[in-house]
Coordinates of C-alpha atoms in Angstrom, one line a residue:
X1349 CA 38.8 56.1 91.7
X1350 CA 39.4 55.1 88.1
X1351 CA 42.1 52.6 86.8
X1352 CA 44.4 55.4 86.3
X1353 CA 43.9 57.0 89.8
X1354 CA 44.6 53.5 91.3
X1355 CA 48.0 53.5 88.9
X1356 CA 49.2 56.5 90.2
X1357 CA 48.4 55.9 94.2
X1358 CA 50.6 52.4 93.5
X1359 CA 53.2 54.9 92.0
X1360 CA 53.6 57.3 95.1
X1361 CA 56.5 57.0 97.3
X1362 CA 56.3 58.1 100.9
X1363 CA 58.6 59.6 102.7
X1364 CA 60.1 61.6 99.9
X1365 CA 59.9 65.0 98.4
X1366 CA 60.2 65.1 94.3
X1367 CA 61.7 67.6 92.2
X1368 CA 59.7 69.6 89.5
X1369 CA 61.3 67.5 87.2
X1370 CA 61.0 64.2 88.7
X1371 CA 57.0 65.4 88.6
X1372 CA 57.1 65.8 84.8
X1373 CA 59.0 62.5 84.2
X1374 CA 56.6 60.9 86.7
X1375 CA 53.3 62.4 84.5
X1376 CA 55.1 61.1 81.3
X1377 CA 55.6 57.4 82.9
X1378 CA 52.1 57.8 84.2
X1379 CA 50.7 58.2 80.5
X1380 CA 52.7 55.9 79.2
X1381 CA 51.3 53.2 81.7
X1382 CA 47.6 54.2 81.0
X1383 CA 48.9 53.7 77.0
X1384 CA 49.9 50.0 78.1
X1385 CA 47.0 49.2 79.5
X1386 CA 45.3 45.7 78.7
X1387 CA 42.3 44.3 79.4
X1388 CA 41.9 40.6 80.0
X1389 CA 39.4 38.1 81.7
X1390 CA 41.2 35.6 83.9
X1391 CA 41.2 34.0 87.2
X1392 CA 37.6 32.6 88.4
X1393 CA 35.2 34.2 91.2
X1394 CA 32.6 32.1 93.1
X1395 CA 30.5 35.2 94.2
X1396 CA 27.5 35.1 91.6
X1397 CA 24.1 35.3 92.8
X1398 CA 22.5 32.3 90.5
X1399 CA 24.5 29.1 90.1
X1400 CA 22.9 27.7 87.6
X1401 CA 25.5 25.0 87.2
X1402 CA 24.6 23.7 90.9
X1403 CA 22.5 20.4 89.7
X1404 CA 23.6 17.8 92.1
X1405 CA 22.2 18.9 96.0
X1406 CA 25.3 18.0 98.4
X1407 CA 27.7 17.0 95.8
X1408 CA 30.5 18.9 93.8
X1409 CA 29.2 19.5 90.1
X1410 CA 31.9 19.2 87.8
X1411 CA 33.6 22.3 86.0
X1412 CA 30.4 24.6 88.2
X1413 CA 33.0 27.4 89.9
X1414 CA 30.0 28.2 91.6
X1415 CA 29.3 25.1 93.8
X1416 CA 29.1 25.9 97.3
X1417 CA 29.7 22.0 97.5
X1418 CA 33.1 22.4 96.1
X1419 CA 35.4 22.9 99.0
X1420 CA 38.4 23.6 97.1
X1421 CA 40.2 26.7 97.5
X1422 CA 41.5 27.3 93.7
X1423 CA 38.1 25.7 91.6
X1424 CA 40.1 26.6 88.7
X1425 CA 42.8 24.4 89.3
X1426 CA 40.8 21.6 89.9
X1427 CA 38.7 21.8 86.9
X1428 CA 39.9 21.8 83.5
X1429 CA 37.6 24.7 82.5
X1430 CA 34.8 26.7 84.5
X1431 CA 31.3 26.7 83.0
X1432 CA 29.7 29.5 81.6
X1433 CA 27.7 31.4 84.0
X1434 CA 29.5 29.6 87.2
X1435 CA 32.4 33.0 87.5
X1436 CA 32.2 37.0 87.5
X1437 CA 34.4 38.2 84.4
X1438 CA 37.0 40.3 85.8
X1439 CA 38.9 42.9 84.3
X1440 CA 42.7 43.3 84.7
X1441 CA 44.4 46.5 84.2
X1442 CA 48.3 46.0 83.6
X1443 CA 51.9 47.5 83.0
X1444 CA 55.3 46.8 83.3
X1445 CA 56.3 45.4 86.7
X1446 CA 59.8 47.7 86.6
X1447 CA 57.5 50.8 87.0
X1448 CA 56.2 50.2 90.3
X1449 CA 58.1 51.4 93.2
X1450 CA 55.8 50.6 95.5
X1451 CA 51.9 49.5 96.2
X1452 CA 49.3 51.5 98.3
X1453 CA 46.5 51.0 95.9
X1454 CA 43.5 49.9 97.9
X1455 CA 42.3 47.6 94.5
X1456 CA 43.2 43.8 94.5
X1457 CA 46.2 43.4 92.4
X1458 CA 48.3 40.9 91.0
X1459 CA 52.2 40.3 89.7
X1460 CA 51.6 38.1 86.2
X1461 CA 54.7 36.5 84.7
X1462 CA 58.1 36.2 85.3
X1463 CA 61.0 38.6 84.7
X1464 CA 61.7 40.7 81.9
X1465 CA 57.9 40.5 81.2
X1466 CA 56.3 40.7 84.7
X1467 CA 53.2 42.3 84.8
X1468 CA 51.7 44.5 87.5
X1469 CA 47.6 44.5 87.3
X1470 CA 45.0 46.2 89.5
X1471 CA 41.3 44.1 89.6
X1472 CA 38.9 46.3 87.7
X1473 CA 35.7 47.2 89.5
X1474 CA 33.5 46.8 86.4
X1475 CA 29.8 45.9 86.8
X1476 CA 28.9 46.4 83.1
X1477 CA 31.2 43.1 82.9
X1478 CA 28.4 40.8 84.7
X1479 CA 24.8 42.4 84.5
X1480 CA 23.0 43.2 81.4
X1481 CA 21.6 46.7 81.0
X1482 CA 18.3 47.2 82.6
X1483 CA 15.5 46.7 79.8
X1484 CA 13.1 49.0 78.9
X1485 CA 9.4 49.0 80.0
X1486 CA 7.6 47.6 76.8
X1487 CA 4.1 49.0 76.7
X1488 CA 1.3 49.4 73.8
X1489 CA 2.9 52.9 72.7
X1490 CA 6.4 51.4 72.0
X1491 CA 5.9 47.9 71.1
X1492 CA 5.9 48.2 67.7
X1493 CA 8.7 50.3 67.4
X1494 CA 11.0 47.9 69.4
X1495 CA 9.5 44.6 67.3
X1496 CA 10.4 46.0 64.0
X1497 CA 13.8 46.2 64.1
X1498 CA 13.9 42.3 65.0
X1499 CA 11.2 41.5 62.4
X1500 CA 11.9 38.9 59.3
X1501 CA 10.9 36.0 58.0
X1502 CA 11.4 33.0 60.6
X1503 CA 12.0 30.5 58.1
X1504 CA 13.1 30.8 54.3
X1505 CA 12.6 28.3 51.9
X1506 CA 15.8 26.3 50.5
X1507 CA 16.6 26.5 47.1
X1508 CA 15.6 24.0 45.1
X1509 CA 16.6 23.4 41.3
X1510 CA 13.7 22.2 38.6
X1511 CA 14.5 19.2 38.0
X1512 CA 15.3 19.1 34.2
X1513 CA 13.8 15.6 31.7
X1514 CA 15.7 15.1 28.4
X1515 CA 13.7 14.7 25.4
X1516 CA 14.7 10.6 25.2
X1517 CA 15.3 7.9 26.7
X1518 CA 18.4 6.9 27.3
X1519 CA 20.6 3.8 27.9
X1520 CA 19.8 3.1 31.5
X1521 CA 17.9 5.9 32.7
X1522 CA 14.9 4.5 35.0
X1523 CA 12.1 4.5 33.0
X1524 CA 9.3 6.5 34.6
X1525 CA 5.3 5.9 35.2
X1526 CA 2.7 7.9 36.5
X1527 CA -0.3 6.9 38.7
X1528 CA -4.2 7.6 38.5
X1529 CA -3.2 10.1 41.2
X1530 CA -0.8 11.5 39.2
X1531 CA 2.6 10.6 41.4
X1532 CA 5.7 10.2 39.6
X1533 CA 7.4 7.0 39.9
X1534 CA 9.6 4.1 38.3
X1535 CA 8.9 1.0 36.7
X1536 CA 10.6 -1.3 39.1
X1537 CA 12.3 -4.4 38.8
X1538 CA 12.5 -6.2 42.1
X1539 CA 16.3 -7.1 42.9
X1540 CA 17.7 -9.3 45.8
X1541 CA 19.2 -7.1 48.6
X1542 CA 21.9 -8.6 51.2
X1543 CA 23.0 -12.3 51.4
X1544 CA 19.5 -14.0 52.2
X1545 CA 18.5 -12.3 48.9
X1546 CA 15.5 -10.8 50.2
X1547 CA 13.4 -8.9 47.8
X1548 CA 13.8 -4.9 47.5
X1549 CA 11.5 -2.9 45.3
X1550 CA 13.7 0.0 45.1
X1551 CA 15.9 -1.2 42.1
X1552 CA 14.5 0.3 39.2
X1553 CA 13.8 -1.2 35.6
X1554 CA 16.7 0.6 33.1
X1555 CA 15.9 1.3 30.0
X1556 CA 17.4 -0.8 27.0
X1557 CA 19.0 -3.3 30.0
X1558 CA 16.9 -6.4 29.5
X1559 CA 17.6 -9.1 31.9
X1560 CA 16.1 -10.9 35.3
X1561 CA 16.4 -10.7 39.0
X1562 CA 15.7 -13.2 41.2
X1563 CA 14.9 -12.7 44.5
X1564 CA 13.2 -14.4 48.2
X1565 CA 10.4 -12.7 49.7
X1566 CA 9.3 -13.8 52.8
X1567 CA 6.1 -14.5 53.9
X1568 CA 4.6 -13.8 57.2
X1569 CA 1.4 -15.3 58.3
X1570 CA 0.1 -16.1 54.6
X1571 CA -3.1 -17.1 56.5
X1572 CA -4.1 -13.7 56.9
X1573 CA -1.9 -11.7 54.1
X1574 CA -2.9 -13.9 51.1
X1575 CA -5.6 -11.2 49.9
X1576 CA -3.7 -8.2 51.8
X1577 CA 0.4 -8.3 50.5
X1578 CA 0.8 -6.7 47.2
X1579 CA 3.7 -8.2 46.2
X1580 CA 2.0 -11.5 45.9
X1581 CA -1.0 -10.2 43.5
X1582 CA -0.6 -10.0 39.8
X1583 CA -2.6 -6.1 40.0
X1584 CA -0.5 -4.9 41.9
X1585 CA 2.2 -4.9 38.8
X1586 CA 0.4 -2.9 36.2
X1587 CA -3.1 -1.8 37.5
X1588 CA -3.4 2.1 38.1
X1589 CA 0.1 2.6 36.4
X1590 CA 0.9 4.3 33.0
X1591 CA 4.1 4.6 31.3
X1592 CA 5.5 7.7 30.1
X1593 CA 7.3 8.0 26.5
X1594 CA 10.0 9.7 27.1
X1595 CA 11.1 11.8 30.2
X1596 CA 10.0 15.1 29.2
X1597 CA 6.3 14.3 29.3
X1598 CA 6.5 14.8 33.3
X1599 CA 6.2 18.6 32.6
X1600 CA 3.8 17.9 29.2
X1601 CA 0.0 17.8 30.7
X1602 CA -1.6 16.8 27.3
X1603 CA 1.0 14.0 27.1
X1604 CA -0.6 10.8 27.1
X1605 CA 0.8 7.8 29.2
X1606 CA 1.3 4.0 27.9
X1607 CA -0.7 1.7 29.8
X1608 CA 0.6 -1.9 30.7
X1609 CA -1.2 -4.3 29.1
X1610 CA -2.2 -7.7 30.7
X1611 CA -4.3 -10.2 30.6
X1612 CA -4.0 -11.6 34.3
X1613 CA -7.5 -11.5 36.1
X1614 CA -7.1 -13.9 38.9
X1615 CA -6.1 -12.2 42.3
X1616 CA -4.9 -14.4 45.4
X1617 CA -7.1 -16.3 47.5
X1618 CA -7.3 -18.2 50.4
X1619 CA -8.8 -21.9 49.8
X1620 CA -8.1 -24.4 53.2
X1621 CA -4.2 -24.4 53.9
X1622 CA -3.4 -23.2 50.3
X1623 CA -3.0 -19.3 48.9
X1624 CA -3.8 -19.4 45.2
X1625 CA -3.0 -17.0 42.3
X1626 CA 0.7 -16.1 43.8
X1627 CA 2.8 -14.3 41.5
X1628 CA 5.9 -15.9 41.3
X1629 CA 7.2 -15.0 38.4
X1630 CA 6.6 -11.1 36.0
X1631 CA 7.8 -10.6 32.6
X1632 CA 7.5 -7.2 31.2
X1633 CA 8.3 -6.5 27.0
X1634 CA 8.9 -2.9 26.7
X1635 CA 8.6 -1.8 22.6
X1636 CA 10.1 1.2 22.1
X1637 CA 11.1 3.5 18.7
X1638 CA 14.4 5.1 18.9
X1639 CA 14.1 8.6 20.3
X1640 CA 10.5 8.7 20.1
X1641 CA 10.1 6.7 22.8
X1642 CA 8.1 3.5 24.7
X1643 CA 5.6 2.8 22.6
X1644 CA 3.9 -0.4 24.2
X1645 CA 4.3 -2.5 27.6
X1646 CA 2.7 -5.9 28.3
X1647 CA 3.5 -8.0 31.2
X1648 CA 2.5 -12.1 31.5
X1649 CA 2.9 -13.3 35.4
X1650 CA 3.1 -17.0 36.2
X1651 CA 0.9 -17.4 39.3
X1652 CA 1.1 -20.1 42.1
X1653 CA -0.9 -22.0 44.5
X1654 CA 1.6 -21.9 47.8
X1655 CA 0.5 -23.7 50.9
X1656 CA 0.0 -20.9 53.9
X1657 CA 3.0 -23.1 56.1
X1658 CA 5.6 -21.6 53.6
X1659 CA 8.4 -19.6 55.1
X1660 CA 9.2 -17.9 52.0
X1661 CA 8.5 -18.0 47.8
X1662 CA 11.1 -17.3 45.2
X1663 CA 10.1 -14.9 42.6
X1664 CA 12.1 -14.0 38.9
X1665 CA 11.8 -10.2 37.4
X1666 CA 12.3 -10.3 33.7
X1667 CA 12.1 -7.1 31.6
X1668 CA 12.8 -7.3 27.9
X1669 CA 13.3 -4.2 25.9
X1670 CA 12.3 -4.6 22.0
X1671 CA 12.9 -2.3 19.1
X1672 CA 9.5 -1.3 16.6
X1673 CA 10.4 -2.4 14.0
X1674 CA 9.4 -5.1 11.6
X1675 CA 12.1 -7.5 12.5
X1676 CA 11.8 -7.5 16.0
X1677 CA 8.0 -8.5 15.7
X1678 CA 9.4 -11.7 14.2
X1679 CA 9.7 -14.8 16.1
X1680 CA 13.6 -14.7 15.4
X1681 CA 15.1 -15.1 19.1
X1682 CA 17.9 -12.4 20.3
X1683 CA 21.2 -13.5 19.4
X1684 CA 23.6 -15.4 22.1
X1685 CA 27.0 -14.1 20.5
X1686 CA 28.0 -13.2 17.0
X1687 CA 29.1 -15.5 15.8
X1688 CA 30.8 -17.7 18.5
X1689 CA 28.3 -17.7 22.4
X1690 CA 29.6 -15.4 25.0
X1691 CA 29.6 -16.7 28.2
X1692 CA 26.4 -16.2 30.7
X1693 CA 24.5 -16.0 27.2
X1694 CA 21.3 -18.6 26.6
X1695 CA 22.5 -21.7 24.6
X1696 CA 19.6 -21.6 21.8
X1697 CA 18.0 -24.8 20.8
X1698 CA 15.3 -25.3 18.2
X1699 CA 12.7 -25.0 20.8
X1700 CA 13.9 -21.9 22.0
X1701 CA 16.4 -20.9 24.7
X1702 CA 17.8 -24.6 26.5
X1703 CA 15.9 -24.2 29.8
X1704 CA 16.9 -25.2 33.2
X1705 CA 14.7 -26.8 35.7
X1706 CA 14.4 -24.8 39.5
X1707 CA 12.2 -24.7 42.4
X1708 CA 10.2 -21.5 43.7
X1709 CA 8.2 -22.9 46.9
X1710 CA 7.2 -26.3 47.7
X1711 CA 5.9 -28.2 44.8
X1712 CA 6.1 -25.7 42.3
X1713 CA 8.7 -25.6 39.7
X1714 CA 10.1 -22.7 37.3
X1715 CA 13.2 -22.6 34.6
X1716 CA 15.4 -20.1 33.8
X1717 CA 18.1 -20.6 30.4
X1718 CA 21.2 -22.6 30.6
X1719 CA 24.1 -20.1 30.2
X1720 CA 26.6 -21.1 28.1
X1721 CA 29.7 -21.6 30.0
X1722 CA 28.3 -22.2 33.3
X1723 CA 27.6 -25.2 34.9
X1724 CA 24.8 -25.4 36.9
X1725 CA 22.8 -27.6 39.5
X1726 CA 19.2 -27.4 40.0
X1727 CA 16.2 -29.0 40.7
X1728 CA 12.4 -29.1 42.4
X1729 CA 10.2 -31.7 44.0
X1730 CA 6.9 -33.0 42.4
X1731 CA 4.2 -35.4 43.4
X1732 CA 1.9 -37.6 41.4
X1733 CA -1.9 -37.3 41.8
X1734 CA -4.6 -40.2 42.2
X1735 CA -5.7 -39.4 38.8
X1736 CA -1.9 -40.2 37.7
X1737 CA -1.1 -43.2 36.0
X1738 CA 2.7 -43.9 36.0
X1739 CA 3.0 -43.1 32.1
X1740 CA 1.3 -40.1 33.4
X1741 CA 4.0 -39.2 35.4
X1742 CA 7.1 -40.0 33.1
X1743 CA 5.8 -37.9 30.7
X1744 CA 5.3 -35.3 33.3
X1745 CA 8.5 -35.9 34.5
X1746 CA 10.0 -35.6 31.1
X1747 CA 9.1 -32.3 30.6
X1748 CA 9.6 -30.5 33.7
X1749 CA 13.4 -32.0 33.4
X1750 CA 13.4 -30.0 29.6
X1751 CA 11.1 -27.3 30.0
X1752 CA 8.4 -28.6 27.7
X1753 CA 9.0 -30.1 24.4
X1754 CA 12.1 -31.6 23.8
X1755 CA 14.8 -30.1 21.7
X1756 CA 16.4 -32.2 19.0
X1757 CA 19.2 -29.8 18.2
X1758 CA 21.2 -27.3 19.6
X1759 CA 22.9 -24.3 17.6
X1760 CA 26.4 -24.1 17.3
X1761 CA 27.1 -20.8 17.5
X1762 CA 25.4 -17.8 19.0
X1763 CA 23.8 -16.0 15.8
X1764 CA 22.6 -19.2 14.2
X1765 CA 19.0 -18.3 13.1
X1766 CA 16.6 -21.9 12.4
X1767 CA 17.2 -21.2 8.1
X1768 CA 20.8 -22.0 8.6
X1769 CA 20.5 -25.8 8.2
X1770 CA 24.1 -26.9 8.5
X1771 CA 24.7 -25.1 11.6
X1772 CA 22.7 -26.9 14.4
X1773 CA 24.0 -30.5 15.5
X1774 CA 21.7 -32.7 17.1
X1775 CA 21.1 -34.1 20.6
X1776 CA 21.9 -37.9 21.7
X1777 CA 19.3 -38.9 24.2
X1778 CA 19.7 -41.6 26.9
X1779 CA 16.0 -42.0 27.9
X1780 CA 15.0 -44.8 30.1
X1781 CA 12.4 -47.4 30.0
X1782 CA 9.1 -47.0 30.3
X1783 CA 8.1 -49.7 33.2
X1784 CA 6.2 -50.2 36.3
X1785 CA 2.7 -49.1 37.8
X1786 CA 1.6 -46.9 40.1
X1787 CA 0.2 -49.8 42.1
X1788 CA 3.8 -51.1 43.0
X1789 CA 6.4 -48.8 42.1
X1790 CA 7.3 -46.6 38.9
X1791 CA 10.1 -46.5 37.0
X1792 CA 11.1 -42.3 37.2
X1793 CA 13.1 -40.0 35.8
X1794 CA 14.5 -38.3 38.5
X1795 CA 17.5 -36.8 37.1
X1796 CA 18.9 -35.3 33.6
X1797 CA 22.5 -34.5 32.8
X1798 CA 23.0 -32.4 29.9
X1799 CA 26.3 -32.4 28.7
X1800 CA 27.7 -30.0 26.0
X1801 CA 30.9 -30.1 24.1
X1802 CA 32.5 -26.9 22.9
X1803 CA 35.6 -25.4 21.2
X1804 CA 37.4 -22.8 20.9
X1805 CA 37.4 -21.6 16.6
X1806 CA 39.1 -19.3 14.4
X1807 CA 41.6 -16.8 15.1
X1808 CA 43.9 -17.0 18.3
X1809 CA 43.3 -13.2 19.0
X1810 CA 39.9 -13.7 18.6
X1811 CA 38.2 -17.2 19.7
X1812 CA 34.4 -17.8 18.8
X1813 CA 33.0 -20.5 21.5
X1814 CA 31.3 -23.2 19.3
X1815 CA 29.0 -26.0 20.3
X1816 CA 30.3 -29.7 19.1
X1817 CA 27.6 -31.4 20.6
X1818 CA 25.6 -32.8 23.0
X1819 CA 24.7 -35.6 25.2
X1820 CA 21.1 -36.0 27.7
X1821 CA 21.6 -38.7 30.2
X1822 CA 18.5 -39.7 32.4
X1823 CA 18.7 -41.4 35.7
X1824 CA 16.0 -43.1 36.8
X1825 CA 14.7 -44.7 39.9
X1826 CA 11.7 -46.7 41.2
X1827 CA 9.5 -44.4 43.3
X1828 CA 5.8 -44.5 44.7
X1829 CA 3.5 -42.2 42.6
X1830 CA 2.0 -40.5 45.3
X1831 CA 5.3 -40.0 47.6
X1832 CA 7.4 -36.2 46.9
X1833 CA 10.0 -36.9 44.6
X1834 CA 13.0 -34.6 44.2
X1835 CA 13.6 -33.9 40.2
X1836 CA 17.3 -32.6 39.4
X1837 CA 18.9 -31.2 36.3
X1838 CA 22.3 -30.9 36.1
X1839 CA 24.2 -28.8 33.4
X1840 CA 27.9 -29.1 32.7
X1841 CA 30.3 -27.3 29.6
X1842 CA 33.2 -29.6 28.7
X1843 CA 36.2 -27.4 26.4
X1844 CA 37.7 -29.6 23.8
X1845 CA 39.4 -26.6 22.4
X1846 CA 42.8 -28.2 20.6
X1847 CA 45.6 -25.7 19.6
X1848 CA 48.1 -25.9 17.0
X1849 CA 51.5 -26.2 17.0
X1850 CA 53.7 -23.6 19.0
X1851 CA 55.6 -21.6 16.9
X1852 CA 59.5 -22.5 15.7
X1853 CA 61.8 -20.4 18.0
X1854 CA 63.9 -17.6 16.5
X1855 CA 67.4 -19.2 14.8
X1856 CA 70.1 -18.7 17.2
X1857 CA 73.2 -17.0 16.0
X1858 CA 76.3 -18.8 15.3
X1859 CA 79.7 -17.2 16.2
X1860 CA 82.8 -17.6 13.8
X1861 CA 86.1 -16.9 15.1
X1862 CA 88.7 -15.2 12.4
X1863 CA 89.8 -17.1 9.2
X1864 CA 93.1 -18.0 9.1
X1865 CA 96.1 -19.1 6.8
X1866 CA 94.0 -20.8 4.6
X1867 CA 90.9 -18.7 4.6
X1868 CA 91.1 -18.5 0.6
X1869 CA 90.4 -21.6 0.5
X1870 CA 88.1 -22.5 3.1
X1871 CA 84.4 -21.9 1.8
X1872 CA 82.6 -22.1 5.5
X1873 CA 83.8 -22.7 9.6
X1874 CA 86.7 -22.0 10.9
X1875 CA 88.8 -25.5 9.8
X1876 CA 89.9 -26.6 6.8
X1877 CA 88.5 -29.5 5.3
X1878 CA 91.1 -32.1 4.5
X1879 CA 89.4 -33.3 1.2
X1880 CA 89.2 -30.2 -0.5
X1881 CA 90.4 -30.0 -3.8
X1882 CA 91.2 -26.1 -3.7
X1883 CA 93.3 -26.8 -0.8
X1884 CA 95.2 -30.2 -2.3
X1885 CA 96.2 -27.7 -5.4
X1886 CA 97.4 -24.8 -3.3
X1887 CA 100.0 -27.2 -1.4
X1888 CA 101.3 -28.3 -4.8
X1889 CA 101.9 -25.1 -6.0
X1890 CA 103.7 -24.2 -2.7
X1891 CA 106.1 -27.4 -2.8
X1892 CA 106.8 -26.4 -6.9
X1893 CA 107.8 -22.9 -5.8
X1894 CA 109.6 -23.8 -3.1
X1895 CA 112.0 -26.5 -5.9
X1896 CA 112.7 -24.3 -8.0

């Protein structure tokens, strides 16, 4: 019996004979009923064969219709959702409510809704709702035929763009290298990464952004990595790389690389409890002409002995970008302002940039440049040899405090060159005595306190920071020679800027009220001035008139 036949048997009423034309309208309402006909999926039935959802042995699965575990009546209350594969689909054929007198159909049917859209529907009997059609018998005769429809290409390559080089350098793009083995890479300037300012060589060296990074790298076990980490040897910084001109050369296989240039030869070693030849510090000068490119790369390295107990060793990045030109192959030093200093810019002195004393690891000692405008604190520890005599060690002392020779003279304003003459004023020294002996106890430097005066010059709109003058102040104190003595520089910037007066305010206006009787006569205010000659004579004229 098909959905319709089970329509019409719920249709038939017993017991009563219809007329011909009750027949017709019955056919019509009959094809209007199949013409209403929807098909939906609803309710849930446990009766599958497989339960595939049926995982736990003697326990309910959750949202598995199929469970015989589940003792619940109505599974689909109780669940939120039924799982795929757990229920039968089930087809619902339905109509109006209002058109059914009566049921007799032996299908399972159901009243949806509620009044005026109550919905009578018969269950279905579908099976091409739950199996799959059989499949056909694959043999050597047909296989071919049935795999080419489904053949293609498994997996397709993605789309990737050529990366396009311009023909130049410019301001900071990452300037690029090449290896022996011909990967492409950066020329990398190690920055500090997170608060403990641990080293991370993924911050690359920008082209025409000269400055320096500072940054911790920790050691682990230097026993045994001394000869092995990279980071530590000098090589490892410009051996096996080449720099390329400009950016377009990766494509340009008869281009020619620059290689970095270096003198360093010495790689780490391990000697008793000390690692020497550890790079702590890497300078590289970048030469470069204008569009044409880099041109020439050199690096210098400041290497290290570090004893193998060291937790960690502070290294400095510099990379300084130069034009070709004559003038930069001068020993003129870069400018610190123009004219006045800029603040975070070296202080020059006629040694060279004003250097600050600071410790990498243990007993070694580096600088880096005063800044003007920031004060600083910083210092190292040192410790005199057996070969020292105590004037050995003050004038050791001396210069780690300065960072070599001392200066006499600092400039006073950023673009000062050393032919300007009446533009650099000179440094007052407060050395201290040279006493004691190694024997006893000797008289030290341990501490040096530069002081620099400054103003603010020239226009209000425009102030040029200028250096007054300075002040070096030693501290000494009476150590043992061979004991670890802690050396401190100390750096402060003191404004004596002075303005001038503030300007007059704007006159206020003075309110007059109406002139009067005698406003002829009155030559300023709003009163008459009793000694006024003009007034005395109008009087007597008055009185005269008034006589005669």
């Amino acid at each position: 019996m098909t959905s319709g036949d089970a329509v019409a048997g719920a249709t038939r009423r017993h017991g009563l004979v219809m007329a011909p034309e009750l027949a017709v309208a019955r056919t019509l309402l009959l094809a209007a009923a199949l013409c209403w006909e929807v098909g939906t999926v609803s309710g849930a039935s446990s009766s599958v064969t497989f339960c595939s959802c049926d995982l736990t042995p003697g326990s309910c699965d959750i949202n598995c219709c199929c469970d015989p575990d589940c003792t619940a009546s109505n599974l689909t209350a109780l669940f939120s959702f039924c799982l795929p594969g757990s229920t039968k689909a089930e087809r619902w054929v339905c109509l109006s409510n209002w058109l059914i007198f009566r049921n007799n159909t032996p299908y399972t049917t159901a009243v949806v809704g509620s009044p005026p859209t109550e919905l009578f529907c018969v269950l279905s009997a579908g099976a091409s709702l739950n199996y799959f059609v059989s499949p056909q018998t694959v043999n050597a005769s047909n296989f071919p035929t049935l795999s080419a429809a489904y053949q293609g290409p498994s997996f397709s390559a993605a789309s990737v763009g050529v990366p396009q080089f311009p023909s130049f350098y410019r301001a900071d793009d990452p300037v690029l290298t090449v290896s022996t083995l011909g990967a492409l890479s950066v020329l990398r300037q190690p920055a500090p990464l997170g608060a403990q300012r641990v080293c991370s060589s993924n911050n690359p060296a920008k082209f025409l952004r000269s400055g320096s990074t500072s940054c911790i790298h920790v050691l682990s076990n230097l026993t045994d990595s001394c000869g092995t980490d990279l980071s530590l040897d000098a090589s490892y910084y410009y051996q096996d790389i080449t720099v390329l001109p400009v950016p377009a050369d990766v494509t340009n296989q008869t281009a020619r690389g620059v290689p970095i240039i270096s003198t360093a030869a010495d790689l780490p070693i391990l000697q008793g409890d000390y690692c020497n030849n550890v790079v702590t510090q890497v300078e590289y000068t970048v030469l470069y002409n204008g569009t044409q490119g880099i041109t020439n790369v050199s690096v210098v390295f400041t290497l290290t002995n570090v004893s193998t107990t060291s937790p960690f060793i502070n290294q400095i990045f510099t990379v300084v970008y130069k034009p070709l030109s004559s003038a930069a192959q001068t020993s003129a030093q870069s400018r610190s302002g123009n004219p006045g200093y800029l603040v975070g810019f070296p202080v020059l002195s006629d040694s060279g940039h004003l250097s600050l004393l600071r410790s990498l690891v243990g007993e070694s000692c580096a600088y880096s440049p005063v800044r003007f405008g920031m004060n600083s604190l910083s210092g190292c520890m040192i410790r005199g040899t057996t070969q020292e005599t105590c004037s050995d060690l003050q004038a050791r002392s001396y210069q780690l405090l300065l960072g070599g020779s001392a200066p006499q003279s600092l400039a006073m304003f950023g673009n000062t060159t050393t032919t300007q003459s009446g533009s650099w004023t000179p440094i007052l020294y407060e050395n201290c005595s040279s006493q004691g002996d190694c024997s006893s106890n000797c008289l030290l430097p341990v501490s040096l306190h530069m002081q620099i005066l400054w103003a603010s010059v020239g226009l209000l709109a425009n102030p040029q920071s200028q250096v007054l003058g300075a002040r070096f102040s030693y501290r000494c104190q009476l150590v043992k020679c061979q004991d670890a003595t802690v050396l401190q520089t100390r750096v402060s910037f003191t404004d004596l800027t002075l303005r001038g007066p503030a300007p007059r305010a704007n006159p206020s206006v003075t309110g007059r009220d109406p002139l009067g009787f005698f406003s002829p006569f009155q030559s300023s205010g709003t009163e008459a001035k009793a000694g006024s000659p003009l007034l005395a004579l109008g009087l007597l004229v008055v009185c005269w008139v008034g006589r005669g």
